[in-house]
Amino acid sequence: MVERRAPRWSELRELVRTRPRTGDATDRRLARAVTVGDLREIARRRAPRAVFDYTDGAAGREIGIRRSREAFERVEFRPSVLRDVSVVDPSTTVLGRPSALPLAFAPTGFTRLMHTEGEVAVARVAERVGVPHALSTMGTTSVEALAAAVPGARRWFQLYLWRDREASADLVARAAAAGFEALVLTVDTPVAGPRLRDVRNGFTIPPTLTLRTVANAARHPHWWVDLLTTEPLEFASLRSWGGTAAELADRVFEPAATLADVRELRERWSGSLVVKGVQTADDARAVVDAGADAVVVSNHGGRQLDRAPTPLEELPAVVAAVGDRAEVYLDGGILDGADVVAAVALGARACLVGRAYLYGLMAGGERGVQRVADILAAEIARTLQLLGVPRVADLTPDRVRLRG
Ligand SMILES: Cc1cc2nc3c(=O)[nH]c(=O)nc-3n(C[C@H](O)[C@H](O)[C@H](O)COP(=O)(O)O)c2cc1C
């Protein structure tokens, strides 16, 4: 029998720790998020449904993005113990220049939709953290405006080849004049992927008010206030648009693009050329033969061809095919710094993240993106320490086994 006594309030007081209230509501909200998944939940609550779904969703039955995430879940790390990991160095080089982490912020279209601070906020965090940022052709900030706002960031420009070749060449020239370091040519988008959540939500660009959106808007007043009281939300590089995201993409994208376009771009662009959306070793070889300095093994985060190859599974073959001639990056489904470490161990020079930083953006603007970067950086460093590998450069494929 346990002998009990009356509680003494003086003892209880000692046990209660009140944390000092620092910052505003956004700071406190973000501080409570421990993982990117936590930020995703905050984003889900804060953004209108169609906006969250446009970001979070993928193509078709969304099997591709699920498989990408499952591949990371199948990773088994193989640590070495009793290594001195008191100091870890998570830095690397990307396109021949230092990057503080093996990470870059992927190009995402219509970023000011998620939060009015948009691409500038994301690029500011990239600059502060010391990783590259890619601005999308479908961005809501122009190449000139981004260069002016964030002159010190490593700025890449993502290009879609358009039916209107002249307009696309003009954009490339503007990116060069604005000092962009690299061109990221996305090649997995001959037509728009079937984004069924957007179809079901009646999602249009720019957002239009239907009875349903108005009803949903009432639950997210801050988002609409932001939309209506800041710079109009529009594509920075498109001359005209309107309609659903898929209609717009189909009007703009060039389904007749070929390797000849890559060769032609190589001649016109003197900076680094990255080809994004490569999904097989054969295609990786072909685009590197055509002049690419780097390839991104990517299926567009599962947003284009559903059930496309899973990037983490495809990575070793791509590295074997072109790794001695080009840098290989990977994206799709990364929600954790340990995912980045696994991909780097399997041969990626770096990983791109898209949704991860967009969840942060929706959860709290620039501060939310910073929170994501801090979480990923801490997870990368801790994973390296627990693996017994003090430097990113020392990661080797034998550190990872894909179960199943
Ligand atoms: C909302 C959203 C918009 C995107 N827009 C573009 C784009 O304009 N150009 C592009 O090359 N890729 C685009 N992507 C794909 C990303 O660059 C990247 O390949 C993908 O997000 C990686 O998967 P993850 O989101 O799971 O990290 C977009 C992705 C998302 C989520």
Coordinates of C-alpha atoms and ligand atoms in Angstrom, one line a residue:
M1 CA 0.0 0.0 0.0
V2 CA 1.3 3.4 -0.9
E3 CA 0.9 5.9 1.9
R4 CA -0.6 9.2 0.7
R5 CA -0.5 12.7 2.1
A6 CA -2.2 15.9 1.3
P7 CA -0.6 17.8 -1.6
R8 CA 1.5 20.8 -0.6
W9 CA 1.0 23.8 -2.9
S10 CA 4.4 25.1 -2.3
E11 CA 5.9 21.9 -3.8
L12 CA 3.6 22.0 -6.8
R13 CA 4.6 25.6 -7.5
E14 CA 8.2 24.4 -7.9
L15 CA 7.2 21.9 -10.6
V16 CA 5.3 24.4 -12.7
R17 CA 7.5 26.1 -15.3
T18 CA 5.9 29.0 -17.1
R19 CA 7.7 29.8 -20.3
P20 CA 8.1 33.5 -20.9
R21 CA 5.8 34.7 -23.7
T22 CA 8.0 35.9 -26.4
G23 CA 7.1 37.2 -29.8
D24 CA 3.7 37.6 -31.4
A25 CA 1.0 34.9 -32.1
T26 CA 2.9 33.8 -35.3
D27 CA 6.1 33.3 -33.4
R28 CA 4.4 31.2 -30.8
R29 CA 2.5 29.2 -33.4
L30 CA 5.7 28.5 -35.3
A31 CA 7.7 27.7 -32.1
R32 CA 5.2 24.9 -31.3
A33 CA 6.0 23.2 -34.6
V34 CA 8.7 20.6 -34.1
T35 CA 8.6 19.0 -37.6
V36 CA 7.7 20.0 -41.1
G37 CA 4.6 17.8 -40.6
D38 CA 3.5 20.0 -37.7
L39 CA 3.9 23.0 -40.0
R40 CA 1.8 21.3 -42.7
E41 CA -1.0 20.9 -40.1
I42 CA -0.8 24.6 -39.2
A43 CA -0.9 25.4 -43.0
R44 CA -3.9 23.2 -43.5
R45 CA -5.8 25.2 -40.8
R46 CA -4.7 28.6 -42.0
A47 CA -4.9 28.6 -45.7
P48 CA -8.2 28.4 -47.7
R49 CA -8.9 24.8 -48.7
A50 CA -8.2 25.3 -52.4
V51 CA -4.9 26.9 -51.7
F52 CA -3.8 24.2 -49.4
D53 CA -4.9 21.5 -51.8
Y54 CA -3.1 23.2 -54.8
T55 CA 0.1 23.0 -52.7
D56 CA -0.3 19.7 -51.0
G57 CA -1.9 17.8 -53.9
A58 CA -0.5 15.8 -56.7
A59 CA -1.6 14.2 -60.0
G60 CA -4.2 11.5 -60.6
R61 CA -4.6 9.2 -57.6
E62 CA -1.5 10.7 -56.0
I63 CA 0.2 7.3 -56.0
G64 CA 3.5 8.8 -57.1
I65 CA 4.0 11.2 -54.2
R66 CA 2.9 8.5 -51.8
R67 CA 5.6 6.2 -53.2
S68 CA 8.2 8.9 -53.0
R69 CA 7.5 9.3 -49.3
E70 CA 7.3 5.5 -48.7
A71 CA 10.7 5.1 -50.3
F72 CA 12.1 7.5 -47.7
E73 CA 10.3 5.4 -45.0
R74 CA 12.0 2.3 -46.3
V75 CA 15.5 3.8 -45.7
E76 CA 17.5 2.0 -43.1
F77 CA 20.5 3.9 -41.9
R78 CA 23.7 2.0 -41.0
P79 CA 25.6 4.0 -38.4
S80 CA 29.2 3.7 -37.2
V81 CA 29.6 4.2 -33.5
L82 CA 32.5 5.7 -31.5
R83 CA 33.3 8.3 -34.1
D84 CA 34.1 11.8 -33.0
V85 CA 31.0 13.7 -34.1
S86 CA 31.4 16.7 -31.7
V87 CA 31.6 18.9 -34.8
V88 CA 29.6 18.3 -37.9
D89 CA 29.9 20.0 -41.2
P90 CA 26.7 19.8 -43.2
S91 CA 28.0 22.0 -46.0
T92 CA 28.8 21.0 -49.6
T93 CA 29.3 22.6 -53.0
V94 CA 26.5 22.9 -55.5
L95 CA 27.4 23.9 -59.1
G96 CA 30.9 24.6 -57.9
R97 CA 30.0 27.1 -55.2
P98 CA 29.5 26.6 -51.4
S99 CA 26.1 25.7 -50.1
A100 CA 25.6 25.6 -46.3
L101 CA 23.4 22.5 -46.6
P102 CA 22.9 19.9 -49.4
L103 CA 19.6 21.6 -50.0
A104 CA 18.0 24.1 -52.4
F105 CA 14.5 25.6 -52.5
A106 CA 12.7 24.2 -55.6
P107 CA 10.8 26.4 -58.0
T108 CA 7.2 26.7 -57.2
G109 CA 4.6 28.5 -59.2
F110 CA 2.2 31.1 -57.9
T111 CA 4.0 31.3 -54.5
R112 CA 2.3 34.5 -53.4
L113 CA -0.9 32.6 -53.4
M114 CA 0.3 30.7 -50.3
H115 CA 1.3 33.8 -48.5
T116 CA 1.5 37.4 -49.8
E117 CA 5.3 37.5 -48.9
G118 CA 5.8 34.9 -51.6
E119 CA 9.1 34.3 -53.4
V120 CA 10.9 37.2 -51.8
A121 CA 10.4 35.6 -48.4
V122 CA 11.6 32.3 -49.6
A123 CA 14.7 33.7 -51.3
R124 CA 15.5 35.8 -48.2
V125 CA 15.5 32.7 -46.1
A126 CA 17.6 30.9 -48.7
E127 CA 20.1 33.8 -48.6
R128 CA 20.2 33.8 -44.8
V129 CA 20.7 30.0 -44.6
G130 CA 23.1 29.9 -47.5
V131 CA 21.4 27.7 -50.0
P132 CA 20.2 28.3 -53.6
H133 CA 16.7 29.4 -54.4
A134 CA 15.0 28.7 -57.8
L135 CA 12.4 31.2 -59.1
S136 CA 9.7 29.6 -61.2
T137 CA 8.6 30.8 -64.7
M138 CA 5.1 30.7 -63.1
G139 CA 6.3 32.8 -60.2
T140 CA 4.5 35.8 -58.8
T141 CA 7.7 37.9 -58.5
S142 CA 9.7 39.0 -61.6
V143 CA 13.3 38.2 -62.1
E144 CA 14.2 41.9 -61.8
A145 CA 12.1 42.3 -58.6
L146 CA 13.7 39.3 -56.9
A147 CA 17.2 40.3 -57.9
A148 CA 16.5 43.8 -56.4
A149 CA 15.0 42.4 -53.2
V150 CA 17.6 39.7 -52.6
P151 CA 20.8 40.6 -54.4
G152 CA 23.0 38.4 -52.3
A153 CA 21.0 35.1 -52.7
R154 CA 22.1 32.3 -55.0
R155 CA 19.4 32.8 -57.6
W156 CA 18.4 30.2 -60.1
F157 CA 15.7 30.7 -62.7
Q158 CA 13.4 27.8 -63.7
L159 CA 12.3 27.8 -67.3
Y160 CA 9.5 26.1 -69.0
L161 CA 9.8 26.0 -72.7
W162 CA 6.7 27.8 -74.0
R163 CA 4.9 27.6 -77.3
D164 CA 5.8 31.2 -77.7
R165 CA 9.5 30.7 -78.2
E166 CA 10.2 34.4 -78.4
A167 CA 8.7 35.1 -75.0
S168 CA 10.6 32.2 -73.5
A169 CA 13.9 33.5 -75.1
D170 CA 13.1 36.9 -73.7
L171 CA 12.7 35.5 -70.2
V172 CA 16.1 33.8 -70.4
A173 CA 17.7 37.1 -71.5
R174 CA 16.1 38.9 -68.6
A175 CA 17.3 36.3 -66.1
A176 CA 20.8 36.6 -67.5
A177 CA 20.7 40.4 -67.2
A178 CA 19.3 40.2 -63.6
G179 CA 22.4 38.1 -62.6
F180 CA 20.8 34.7 -62.2
E181 CA 23.4 32.0 -61.7
A182 CA 21.7 29.0 -63.2
L183 CA 18.9 28.1 -65.5
V184 CA 16.8 25.2 -64.4
L185 CA 15.0 23.7 -67.4
T186 CA 11.9 21.7 -66.4
V187 CA 11.3 18.9 -68.8
D188 CA 8.5 16.8 -67.2
T189 CA 5.7 19.1 -68.2
P190 CA 4.8 18.8 -71.9
V191 CA 1.2 19.3 -70.7
A192 CA -0.4 19.9 -67.3
G193 CA -0.7 16.9 -64.9
P194 CA -4.2 15.9 -63.9
R195 CA -4.5 17.7 -60.5
L196 CA -7.8 16.3 -59.4
R197 CA -8.1 18.2 -56.1
D198 CA -7.9 21.5 -58.1
V199 CA -10.6 20.3 -60.5
R200 CA -12.8 19.3 -57.6
N201 CA -12.2 22.6 -55.8
G202 CA -12.9 24.6 -59.0
F203 CA -9.5 26.2 -58.3
T204 CA -8.7 29.0 -60.7
I205 CA -5.8 31.4 -61.2
P206 CA -6.3 34.1 -60.0
P207 CA -8.7 32.8 -57.3
T208 CA -12.3 33.5 -58.1
L209 CA -15.2 33.9 -55.7
T210 CA -17.8 31.2 -56.0
L211 CA -20.4 30.5 -53.3
R212 CA -18.2 27.8 -52.0
T213 CA -15.0 29.8 -51.9
V214 CA -16.9 32.6 -50.1
A215 CA -18.1 30.2 -47.5
N216 CA -14.6 28.8 -47.1
A217 CA -13.1 32.3 -47.1
A218 CA -15.1 33.2 -44.0
R219 CA -13.0 30.7 -42.1
H220 CA -9.7 32.2 -43.3
P221 CA -10.3 36.0 -43.1
H222 CA -6.6 36.9 -42.6
W223 CA -5.7 35.2 -45.9
W224 CA -8.3 37.2 -47.8
V225 CA -7.4 40.4 -46.1
D226 CA -3.8 39.8 -47.2
L227 CA -4.9 39.1 -50.7
L228 CA -7.0 42.2 -51.0
T229 CA -4.7 44.6 -49.3
T230 CA -1.4 43.8 -50.9
E231 CA 0.0 43.9 -54.5
P232 CA -2.4 42.1 -56.8
L233 CA -1.6 38.4 -57.2
E234 CA -0.5 37.8 -60.7
F235 CA 2.1 35.9 -62.7
A236 CA 5.1 38.0 -63.2
S237 CA 6.2 36.6 -66.5
L238 CA 3.1 35.6 -68.3
R239 CA 1.4 38.1 -70.6
S240 CA -2.1 36.8 -70.2
W241 CA -3.8 34.1 -68.3
G242 CA -7.1 33.2 -66.7
G243 CA -8.9 30.0 -66.1
T244 CA -7.9 26.9 -64.2
A245 CA -4.2 26.2 -63.5
A246 CA -4.3 23.3 -66.0
E247 CA -5.9 25.3 -68.8
L248 CA -3.3 27.9 -68.3
A249 CA -0.4 25.4 -68.3
D250 CA -1.7 23.8 -71.5
R251 CA -1.9 27.1 -73.2
V252 CA 1.7 27.9 -72.3
F253 CA 3.7 24.7 -72.2
E254 CA 5.4 23.4 -75.4
P255 CA 4.6 19.8 -76.0
A256 CA 6.9 19.7 -79.0
A257 CA 10.1 20.4 -77.0
T258 CA 13.0 18.0 -77.7
L259 CA 16.7 17.5 -76.9
A260 CA 17.5 20.1 -79.6
D261 CA 16.0 22.7 -77.3
V262 CA 18.4 21.7 -74.6
R263 CA 21.3 22.0 -77.0
E264 CA 20.0 25.4 -78.2
L265 CA 19.6 26.7 -74.7
R266 CA 23.1 25.5 -73.8
E267 CA 24.5 27.7 -76.6
R268 CA 22.4 30.7 -75.5
W269 CA 22.9 30.5 -71.7
S270 CA 26.4 31.0 -70.4
G271 CA 25.6 30.2 -66.7
S272 CA 25.0 26.7 -65.3
L273 CA 22.3 24.6 -66.9
V274 CA 20.3 22.3 -64.7
V275 CA 17.7 19.9 -66.3
K276 CA 14.9 19.1 -63.9
G277 CA 12.4 16.3 -64.2
V278 CA 14.8 13.5 -65.4
Q279 CA 13.3 10.2 -64.5
T280 CA 15.5 7.5 -66.1
A281 CA 19.3 6.9 -66.5
D282 CA 19.0 7.0 -70.3
D283 CA 17.4 10.5 -70.3
A284 CA 20.0 11.7 -67.8
R285 CA 22.7 10.6 -70.2
A286 CA 21.0 12.3 -73.1
V287 CA 20.5 15.7 -71.4
V288 CA 24.1 15.7 -70.1
D289 CA 25.3 14.8 -73.6
A290 CA 23.2 17.9 -74.7
G291 CA 25.1 20.1 -72.3
A292 CA 23.5 20.0 -68.9
D293 CA 25.8 20.6 -65.9
A294 CA 23.3 19.0 -63.5
V295 CA 20.1 17.0 -63.5
V296 CA 17.3 16.8 -61.0
V297 CA 15.9 13.3 -60.6
S298 CA 12.3 14.4 -60.1
N299 CA 8.8 13.6 -61.0
H300 CA 7.7 17.1 -60.1
G301 CA 6.6 16.0 -56.6
G302 CA 4.1 13.6 -58.2
R303 CA 2.3 16.4 -59.8
Q304 CA 2.7 15.4 -63.4
L305 CA 2.7 11.7 -64.4
D306 CA 1.2 9.8 -61.6
R307 CA 3.1 6.5 -60.9
A308 CA 6.3 7.9 -62.5
P309 CA 9.5 6.3 -61.3
T310 CA 10.3 7.0 -57.6
P311 CA 13.2 9.4 -57.4
L312 CA 15.1 7.7 -54.5
E313 CA 14.9 4.3 -56.3
E314 CA 16.0 5.7 -59.6
L315 CA 18.9 7.8 -58.1
P316 CA 21.7 5.1 -58.0
A317 CA 21.2 4.3 -61.7
V318 CA 21.3 8.0 -62.7
V319 CA 24.4 8.6 -60.6
A320 CA 26.1 5.6 -62.2
A321 CA 25.1 6.9 -65.7
V322 CA 26.2 10.6 -65.3
G323 CA 27.7 11.1 -61.9
D324 CA 31.2 11.5 -63.2
R325 CA 30.1 14.3 -65.6
A326 CA 27.3 16.1 -63.9
E327 CA 25.9 16.8 -60.5
V328 CA 22.8 14.9 -59.6
Y329 CA 20.0 16.3 -57.4
L330 CA 16.8 14.8 -56.2
D331 CA 13.4 16.0 -55.1
G332 CA 10.0 14.8 -54.3
G333 CA 8.4 14.0 -50.9
I334 CA 11.2 15.3 -48.7
L335 CA 9.8 16.3 -45.3
D336 CA 12.7 15.6 -43.0
G337 CA 16.4 16.3 -42.9
A338 CA 17.1 12.6 -42.6
D339 CA 15.5 12.2 -46.1
V340 CA 18.1 14.6 -47.4
V341 CA 20.9 12.7 -45.7
A342 CA 19.7 9.4 -47.2
A343 CA 19.5 10.8 -50.7
V344 CA 23.0 12.3 -50.4
A345 CA 24.4 9.0 -49.2
L346 CA 22.9 7.4 -52.3
G347 CA 24.7 9.8 -54.5
A348 CA 22.7 13.0 -54.7
R349 CA 24.8 16.2 -54.5
A350 CA 21.8 18.0 -52.9
C351 CA 18.0 17.8 -52.6
L352 CA 15.4 20.3 -53.6
V353 CA 12.3 20.8 -51.4
G354 CA 9.1 22.4 -52.5
R355 CA 6.1 21.6 -50.3
A356 CA 8.2 21.6 -47.2
Y357 CA 9.0 25.3 -47.4
L358 CA 5.5 26.1 -48.8
Y359 CA 3.9 24.7 -45.7
G360 CA 6.1 27.0 -43.6
L361 CA 5.2 29.9 -45.9
M362 CA 1.5 29.2 -45.4
A363 CA 2.0 28.7 -41.6
G364 CA 3.8 32.0 -41.1
G365 CA 5.2 33.8 -44.1
E366 CA 9.0 34.3 -44.1
R367 CA 9.3 33.3 -40.4
G368 CA 7.5 30.0 -41.3
V369 CA 10.0 29.3 -44.1
Q370 CA 12.8 30.1 -41.7
R371 CA 11.3 27.6 -39.2
V372 CA 11.3 24.9 -41.9
A373 CA 15.0 25.7 -42.8
D374 CA 16.0 25.5 -39.1
I375 CA 14.2 22.2 -38.6
L376 CA 15.7 20.6 -41.7
A377 CA 19.2 21.9 -40.8
A378 CA 19.0 20.6 -37.3
E379 CA 17.7 17.2 -38.6
I380 CA 20.5 17.0 -41.1
A381 CA 23.2 17.7 -38.5
R382 CA 21.7 15.3 -35.9
T383 CA 21.3 12.5 -38.4
L384 CA 25.0 12.9 -39.5
Q385 CA 26.0 12.8 -35.8
L386 CA 23.9 9.7 -35.1
L387 CA 25.3 8.1 -38.2
G388 CA 28.8 8.7 -37.0
V389 CA 29.6 10.7 -40.2
P390 CA 30.9 14.2 -39.3
R391 CA 30.9 15.6 -42.9
V392 CA 28.4 15.5 -45.7
A393 CA 31.3 14.8 -48.0
D394 CA 31.9 11.5 -46.1
L395 CA 28.4 10.1 -46.8
T396 CA 28.6 6.9 -48.9
P397 CA 26.0 4.5 -50.3
D398 CA 26.8 1.8 -47.7
R399 CA 25.2 4.1 -45.1
V400 CA 21.7 3.4 -46.5
R401 CA 19.8 0.3 -47.2
L402 CA 16.4 0.4 -48.8
R403 CA 14.3 -2.2 -47.0
G404 CA 11.8 -4.4 -48.9
Ligands
LIG1 C1 2.7 24.3 -55.4 C2 3.8 23.8 -56.3 C3 4.1 24.5 -57.4 C4 5.2 24.0 -58.3 N1 5.5 24.8 -59.4 C5 6.6 24.4 -60.1 C6 7.0 25.2 -61.2 O1 6.4 26.2 -61.5 N2 8.1 24.7 -61.9 C7 8.7 23.6 -61.6 O2 9.7 23.2 -62.3 N3 8.4 22.8 -60.6 C8 7.3 23.2 -59.8 N4 6.9 22.4 -58.8 C9 7.7 21.2 -58.4 C10 8.8 21.5 -57.5 O3 9.8 22.3 -58.1 C11 9.5 20.2 -57.0 O4 9.9 19.4 -58.1 C12 8.5 19.4 -56.1 O5 7.8 20.3 -55.3 C13 9.3 18.5 -55.2 O6 8.5 17.7 -54.4 P1 8.1 18.2 -52.8 O7 7.1 19.3 -53.0 O8 7.5 17.0 -52.3 O9 9.4 18.6 -52.2 C14 5.9 22.8 -57.9 C15 5.5 22.2 -56.8 C16 4.5 22.6 -56.0 C17 4.2 21.9 -54.7

